Coordinates of C-alpha atoms in Angstrom, one line a residue:
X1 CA -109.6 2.8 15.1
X2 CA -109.3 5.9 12.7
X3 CA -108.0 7.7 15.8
X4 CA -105.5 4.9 16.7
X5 CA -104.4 4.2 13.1
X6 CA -103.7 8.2 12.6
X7 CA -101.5 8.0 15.7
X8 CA -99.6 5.3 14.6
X9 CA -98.8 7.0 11.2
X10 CA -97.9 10.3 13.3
X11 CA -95.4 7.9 15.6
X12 CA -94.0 6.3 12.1
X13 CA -93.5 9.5 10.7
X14 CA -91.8 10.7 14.1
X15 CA -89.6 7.7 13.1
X16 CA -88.0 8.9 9.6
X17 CA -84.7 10.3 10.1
X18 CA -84.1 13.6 8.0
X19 CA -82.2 13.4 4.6
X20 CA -78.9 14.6 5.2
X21 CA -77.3 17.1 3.1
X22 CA -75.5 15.6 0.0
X23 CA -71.5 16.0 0.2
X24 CA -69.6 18.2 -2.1
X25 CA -67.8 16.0 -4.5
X26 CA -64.0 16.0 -3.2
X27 CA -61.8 17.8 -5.2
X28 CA -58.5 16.7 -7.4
X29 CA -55.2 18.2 -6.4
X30 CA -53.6 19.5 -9.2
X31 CA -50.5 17.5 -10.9
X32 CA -47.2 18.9 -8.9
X33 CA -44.7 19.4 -12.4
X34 CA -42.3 16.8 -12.6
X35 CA -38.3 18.3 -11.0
X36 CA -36.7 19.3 -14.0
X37 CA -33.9 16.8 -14.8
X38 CA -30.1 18.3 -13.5
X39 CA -27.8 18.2 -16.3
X40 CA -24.8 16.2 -15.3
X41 CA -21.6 19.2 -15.6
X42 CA -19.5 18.9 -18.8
X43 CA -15.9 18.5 -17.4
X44 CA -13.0 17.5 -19.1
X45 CA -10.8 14.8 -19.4
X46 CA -7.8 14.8 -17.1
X47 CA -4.4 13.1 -17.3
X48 CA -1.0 12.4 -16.2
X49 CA 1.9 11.1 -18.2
X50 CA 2.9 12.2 -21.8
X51 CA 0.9 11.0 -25.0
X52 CA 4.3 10.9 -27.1
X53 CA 5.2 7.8 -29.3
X54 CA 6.1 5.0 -26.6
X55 CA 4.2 7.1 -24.0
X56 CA 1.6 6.1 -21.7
X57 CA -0.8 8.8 -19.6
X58 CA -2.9 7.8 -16.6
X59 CA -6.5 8.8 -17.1
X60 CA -9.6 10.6 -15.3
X61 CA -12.4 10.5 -17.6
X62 CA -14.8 13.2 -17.4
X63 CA -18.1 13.1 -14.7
X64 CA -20.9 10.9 -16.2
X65 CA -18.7 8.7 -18.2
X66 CA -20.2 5.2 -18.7
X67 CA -17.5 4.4 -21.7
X68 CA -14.8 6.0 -23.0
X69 CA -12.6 5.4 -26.4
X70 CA -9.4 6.2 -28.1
X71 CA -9.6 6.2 -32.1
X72 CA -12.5 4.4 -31.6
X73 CA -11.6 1.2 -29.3
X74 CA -13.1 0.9 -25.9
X75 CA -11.1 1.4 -23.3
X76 CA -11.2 -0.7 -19.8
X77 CA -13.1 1.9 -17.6
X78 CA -12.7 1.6 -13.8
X79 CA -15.4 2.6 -11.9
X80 CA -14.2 5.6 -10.1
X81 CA -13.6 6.8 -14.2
X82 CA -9.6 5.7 -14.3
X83 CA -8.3 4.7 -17.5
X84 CA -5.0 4.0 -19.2
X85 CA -3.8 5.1 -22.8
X86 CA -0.9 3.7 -24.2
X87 CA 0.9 5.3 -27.4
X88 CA 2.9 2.5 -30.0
X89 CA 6.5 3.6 -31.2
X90 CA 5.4 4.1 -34.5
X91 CA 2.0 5.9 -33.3
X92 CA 0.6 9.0 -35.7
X93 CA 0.8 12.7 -35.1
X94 CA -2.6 12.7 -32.9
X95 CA -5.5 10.8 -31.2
X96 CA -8.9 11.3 -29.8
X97 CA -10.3 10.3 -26.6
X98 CA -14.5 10.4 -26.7
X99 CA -16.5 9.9 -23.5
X100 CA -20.0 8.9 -23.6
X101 CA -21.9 10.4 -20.5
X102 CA -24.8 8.8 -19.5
X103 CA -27.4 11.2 -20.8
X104 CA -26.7 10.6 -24.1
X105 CA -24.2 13.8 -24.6
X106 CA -20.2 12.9 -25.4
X107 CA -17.1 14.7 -24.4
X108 CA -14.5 15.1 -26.9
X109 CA -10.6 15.3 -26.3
X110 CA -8.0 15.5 -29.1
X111 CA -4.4 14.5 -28.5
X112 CA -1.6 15.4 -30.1
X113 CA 0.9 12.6 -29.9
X114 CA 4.9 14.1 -29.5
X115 CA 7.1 12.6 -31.9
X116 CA 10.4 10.6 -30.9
X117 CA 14.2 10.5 -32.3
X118 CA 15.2 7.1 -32.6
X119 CA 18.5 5.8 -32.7
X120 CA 18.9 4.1 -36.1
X121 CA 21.6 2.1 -37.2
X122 CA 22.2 1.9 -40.8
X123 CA 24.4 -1.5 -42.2
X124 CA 24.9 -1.4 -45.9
X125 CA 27.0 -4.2 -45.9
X126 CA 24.7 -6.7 -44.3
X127 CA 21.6 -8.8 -45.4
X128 CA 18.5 -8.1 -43.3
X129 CA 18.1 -12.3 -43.1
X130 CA 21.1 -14.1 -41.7
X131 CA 20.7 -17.9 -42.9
X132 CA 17.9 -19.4 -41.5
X133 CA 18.1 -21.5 -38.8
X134 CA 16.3 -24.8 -38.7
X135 CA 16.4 -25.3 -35.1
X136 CA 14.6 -21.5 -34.2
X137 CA 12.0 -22.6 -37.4
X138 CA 11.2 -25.3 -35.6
X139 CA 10.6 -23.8 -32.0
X140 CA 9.8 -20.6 -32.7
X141 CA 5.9 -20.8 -33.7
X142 CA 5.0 -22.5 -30.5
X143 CA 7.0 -20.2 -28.4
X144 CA 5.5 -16.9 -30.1
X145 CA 1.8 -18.7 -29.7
X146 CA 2.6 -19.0 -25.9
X147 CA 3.9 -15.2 -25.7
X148 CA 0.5 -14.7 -27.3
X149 CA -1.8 -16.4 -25.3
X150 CA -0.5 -15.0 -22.1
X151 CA -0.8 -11.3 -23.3
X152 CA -4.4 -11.8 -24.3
X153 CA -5.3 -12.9 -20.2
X154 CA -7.2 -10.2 -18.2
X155 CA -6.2 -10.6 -14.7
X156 CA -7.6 -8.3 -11.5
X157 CA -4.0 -6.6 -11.0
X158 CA -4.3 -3.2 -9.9
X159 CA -0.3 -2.7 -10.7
X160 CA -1.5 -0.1 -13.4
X161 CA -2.8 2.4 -11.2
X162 CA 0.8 2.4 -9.6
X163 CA 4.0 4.5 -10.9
X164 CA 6.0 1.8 -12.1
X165 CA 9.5 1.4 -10.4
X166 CA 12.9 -0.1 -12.1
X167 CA 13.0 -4.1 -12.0
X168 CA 16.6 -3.0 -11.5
X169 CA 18.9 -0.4 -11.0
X170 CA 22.0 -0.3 -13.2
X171 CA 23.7 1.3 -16.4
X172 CA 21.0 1.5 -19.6
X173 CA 23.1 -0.2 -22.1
X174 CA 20.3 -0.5 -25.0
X175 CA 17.2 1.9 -25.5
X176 CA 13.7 0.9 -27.1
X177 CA 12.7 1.9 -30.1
X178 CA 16.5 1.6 -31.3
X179 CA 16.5 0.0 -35.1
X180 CA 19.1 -1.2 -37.9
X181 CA 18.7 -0.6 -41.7
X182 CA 20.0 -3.4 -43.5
X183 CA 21.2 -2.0 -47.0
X184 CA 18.0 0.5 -46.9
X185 CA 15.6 -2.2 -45.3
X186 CA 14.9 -1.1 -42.2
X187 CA 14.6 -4.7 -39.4
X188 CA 13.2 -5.1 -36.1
X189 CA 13.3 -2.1 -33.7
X190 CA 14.3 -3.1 -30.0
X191 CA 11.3 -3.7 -28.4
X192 CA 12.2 -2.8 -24.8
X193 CA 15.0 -1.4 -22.4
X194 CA 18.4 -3.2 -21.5
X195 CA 19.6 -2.5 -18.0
X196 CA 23.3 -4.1 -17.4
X197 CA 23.7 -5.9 -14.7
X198 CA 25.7 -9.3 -13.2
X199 CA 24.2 -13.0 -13.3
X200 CA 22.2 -13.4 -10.2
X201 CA 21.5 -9.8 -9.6
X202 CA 17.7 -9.7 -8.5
X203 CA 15.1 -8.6 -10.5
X204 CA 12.0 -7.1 -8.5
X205 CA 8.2 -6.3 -10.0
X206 CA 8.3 -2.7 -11.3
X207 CA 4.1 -2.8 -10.0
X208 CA 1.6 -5.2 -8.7
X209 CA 0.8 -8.1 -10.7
X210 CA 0.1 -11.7 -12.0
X211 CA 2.2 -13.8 -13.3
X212 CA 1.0 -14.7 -17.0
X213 CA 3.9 -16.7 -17.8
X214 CA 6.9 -18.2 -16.3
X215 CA 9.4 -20.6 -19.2
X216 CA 10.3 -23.5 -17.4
X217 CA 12.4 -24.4 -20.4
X218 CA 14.6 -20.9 -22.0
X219 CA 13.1 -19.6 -25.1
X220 CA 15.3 -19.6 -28.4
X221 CA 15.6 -15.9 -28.4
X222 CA 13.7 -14.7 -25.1
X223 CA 16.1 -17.6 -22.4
X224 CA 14.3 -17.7 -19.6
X225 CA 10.6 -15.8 -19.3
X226 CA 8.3 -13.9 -16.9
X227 CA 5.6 -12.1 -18.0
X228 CA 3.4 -10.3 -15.2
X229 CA -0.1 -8.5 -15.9
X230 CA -0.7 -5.1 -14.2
X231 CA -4.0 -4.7 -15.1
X232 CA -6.1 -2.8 -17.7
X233 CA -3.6 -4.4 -20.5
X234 CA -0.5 -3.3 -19.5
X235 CA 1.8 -6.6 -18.7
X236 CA 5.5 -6.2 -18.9
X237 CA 8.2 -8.9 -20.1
X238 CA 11.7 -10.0 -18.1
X239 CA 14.4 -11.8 -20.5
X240 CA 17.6 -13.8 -20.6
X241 CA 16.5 -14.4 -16.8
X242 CA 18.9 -16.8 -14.9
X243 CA 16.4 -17.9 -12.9
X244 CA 12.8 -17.4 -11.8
X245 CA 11.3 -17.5 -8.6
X246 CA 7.2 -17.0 -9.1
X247 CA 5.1 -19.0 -10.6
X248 CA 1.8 -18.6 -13.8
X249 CA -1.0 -17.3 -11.5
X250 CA 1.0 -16.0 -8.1
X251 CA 0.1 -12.4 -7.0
X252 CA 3.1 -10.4 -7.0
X253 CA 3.3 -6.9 -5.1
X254 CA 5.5 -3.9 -6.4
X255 CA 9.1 -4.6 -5.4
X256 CA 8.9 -8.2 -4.9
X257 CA 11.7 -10.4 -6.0
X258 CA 10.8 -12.1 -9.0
X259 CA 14.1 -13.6 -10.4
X260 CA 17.5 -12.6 -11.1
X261 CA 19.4 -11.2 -13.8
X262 CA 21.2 -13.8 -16.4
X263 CA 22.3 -14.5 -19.7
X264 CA 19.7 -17.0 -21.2
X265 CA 18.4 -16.8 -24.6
X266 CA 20.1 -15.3 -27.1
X267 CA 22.3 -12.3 -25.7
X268 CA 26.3 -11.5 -25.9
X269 CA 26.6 -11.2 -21.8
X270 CA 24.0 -10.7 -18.6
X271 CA 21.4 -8.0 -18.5
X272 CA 18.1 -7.4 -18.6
X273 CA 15.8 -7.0 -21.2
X274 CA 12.5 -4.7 -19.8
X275 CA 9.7 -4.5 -22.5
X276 CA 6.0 -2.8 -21.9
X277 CA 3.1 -3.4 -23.7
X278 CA -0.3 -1.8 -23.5
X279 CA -3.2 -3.6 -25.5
X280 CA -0.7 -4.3 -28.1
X281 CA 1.0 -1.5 -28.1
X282 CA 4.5 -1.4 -27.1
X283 CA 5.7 1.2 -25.0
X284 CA 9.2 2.9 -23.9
X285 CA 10.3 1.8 -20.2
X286 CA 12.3 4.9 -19.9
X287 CA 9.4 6.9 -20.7
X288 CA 6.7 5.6 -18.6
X289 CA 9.0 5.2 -15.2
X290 CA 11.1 8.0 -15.5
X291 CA 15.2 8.0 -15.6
X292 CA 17.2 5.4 -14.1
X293 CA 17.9 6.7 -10.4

């Protein structure tokens, strides 16, 4: 039994596998350093047009731009970086354009802003006030709050990336920015460009647009009219119209007829009456489109 029980401990002890090595413990690769960030180029701003009083420049704003302003008010940005800047008749000696890129740094752009010669008018002899009239005192407020309203509407127009074209063609017979001095007190300066012109002549859309307001009835001062929104705030106004053929909300595509010429309103014979406004900012037809072909 000894003999038999030592066997069967030798056979056991055949049985026990070997203890395998222990593994080396598996080593950490080393942290790769982070890609150092690329700096987004500085480049500048770019433009075309003239900043001058009543001017209006087509921008590029500079790589990286997520906002851009102009003496401090946001400007509309388009997402390829196009922007407009309009420049009031009575606008100061410079401006500033800032871009903010989108890693925190800014690009700065100072403008100067060319002065204009207007044509003034002085009157020593007249009042600024003629009498008042009841009837305009009555109609006027609503009419203004409708003029209002209708510039303050954003559309998706993409007129303003255009080169604006003459509503229509004909002899200039009254400039913007033109202004009478009554007895040292200077009054209104014109607001747009007069183009003369016969009752019926058509009047086409100097850029793409929609149509922000369309008088059924004629205005006391304005007759009949049509207000069309480029885009990006620039709109432009068409008085004294004889007629209009589009309606408030209608797409309208660069050189489309959009009414014809009249005498509406208050005027002393047919033309028309082409004003510009960007953001508020009223600008010079001549200037922005170039001269009357």
């Amino acid at each position: 039994m000894r003999a038999w029980g030592g066997a069967v401990a030798l056979l056991l002890a055949g049985c026990v596998a070997p203890a395998e090595p222990m593994a080396a413990p598996a080593t950490t690769p080393a942290p790769r350093p982070a890609p150092a960030p690329v700096a987004i180029p500085l480049t500048p701003f770019r433009w075309t047009g003239q900043p001058s009083q009543g001017g209006l420049i087509h921008g590029q704003a500079p790589t990286g731009a997520v906002s851009v302003t102009l003496d401090g008010q946001a400007l509309p940005l388009a997402p390829d970086g196009a922007f407009l800047a309009g420049f009031d008749r009575d606008a100061g000696p410079s401006a500033e354009l800032i871009a903010s890129l989108s890693d925190g740094r800014q690009v700065r752009q100072p403008l100067t802003i060319a002065p204009r010669a207007w044509r003034i008018e002085r009157l020593d002899t007249l009042p600024k006030y003629p009498v008042p009239d009841p009837e305009l005192q009555r109609l006027r407020p609503p009419e203004l709050a409708r003029i209002r309203a209708a510039r303050a509407l954003a559309t998706d127009a993409q007129g303003w990336r255009q080169t604006l074209a003459w509503p229509v063609k004909g002899r200039i017979s009254g400039l913007f920015g033109a202004q009478r001095v009554y007895r040292g007190e200077p009054g209104s300066y014109h607001s747009g460009t007069d183009v003369a012109a016969s009752t019926g002549t058509i009047v086409r859309a100097p850029a793409d647009g929609v149509v922000i307001l369309a008088a059924e009835q004629p205005f006391t001062l304005e007759g009949h009219l049509l207000m069309l929104d480029h885009g990006q705030g620039l709109n432009s106004a068409f008085l004294h119209l004889s007629r209009i053929d589009v309606r408030v909300g209608e797409h309208v595509r660069q050189g489309q007829p959009i009414g014809a010429v009249g005498a509406t309103g208050r005027v002393t014979g047919p033309h028309l009456h082409w004003s510009l406004q960007w953001r508020g900012r009223k600008l010079d037809p001549l200037l922005v489109t170039g001269p009357m072909p």
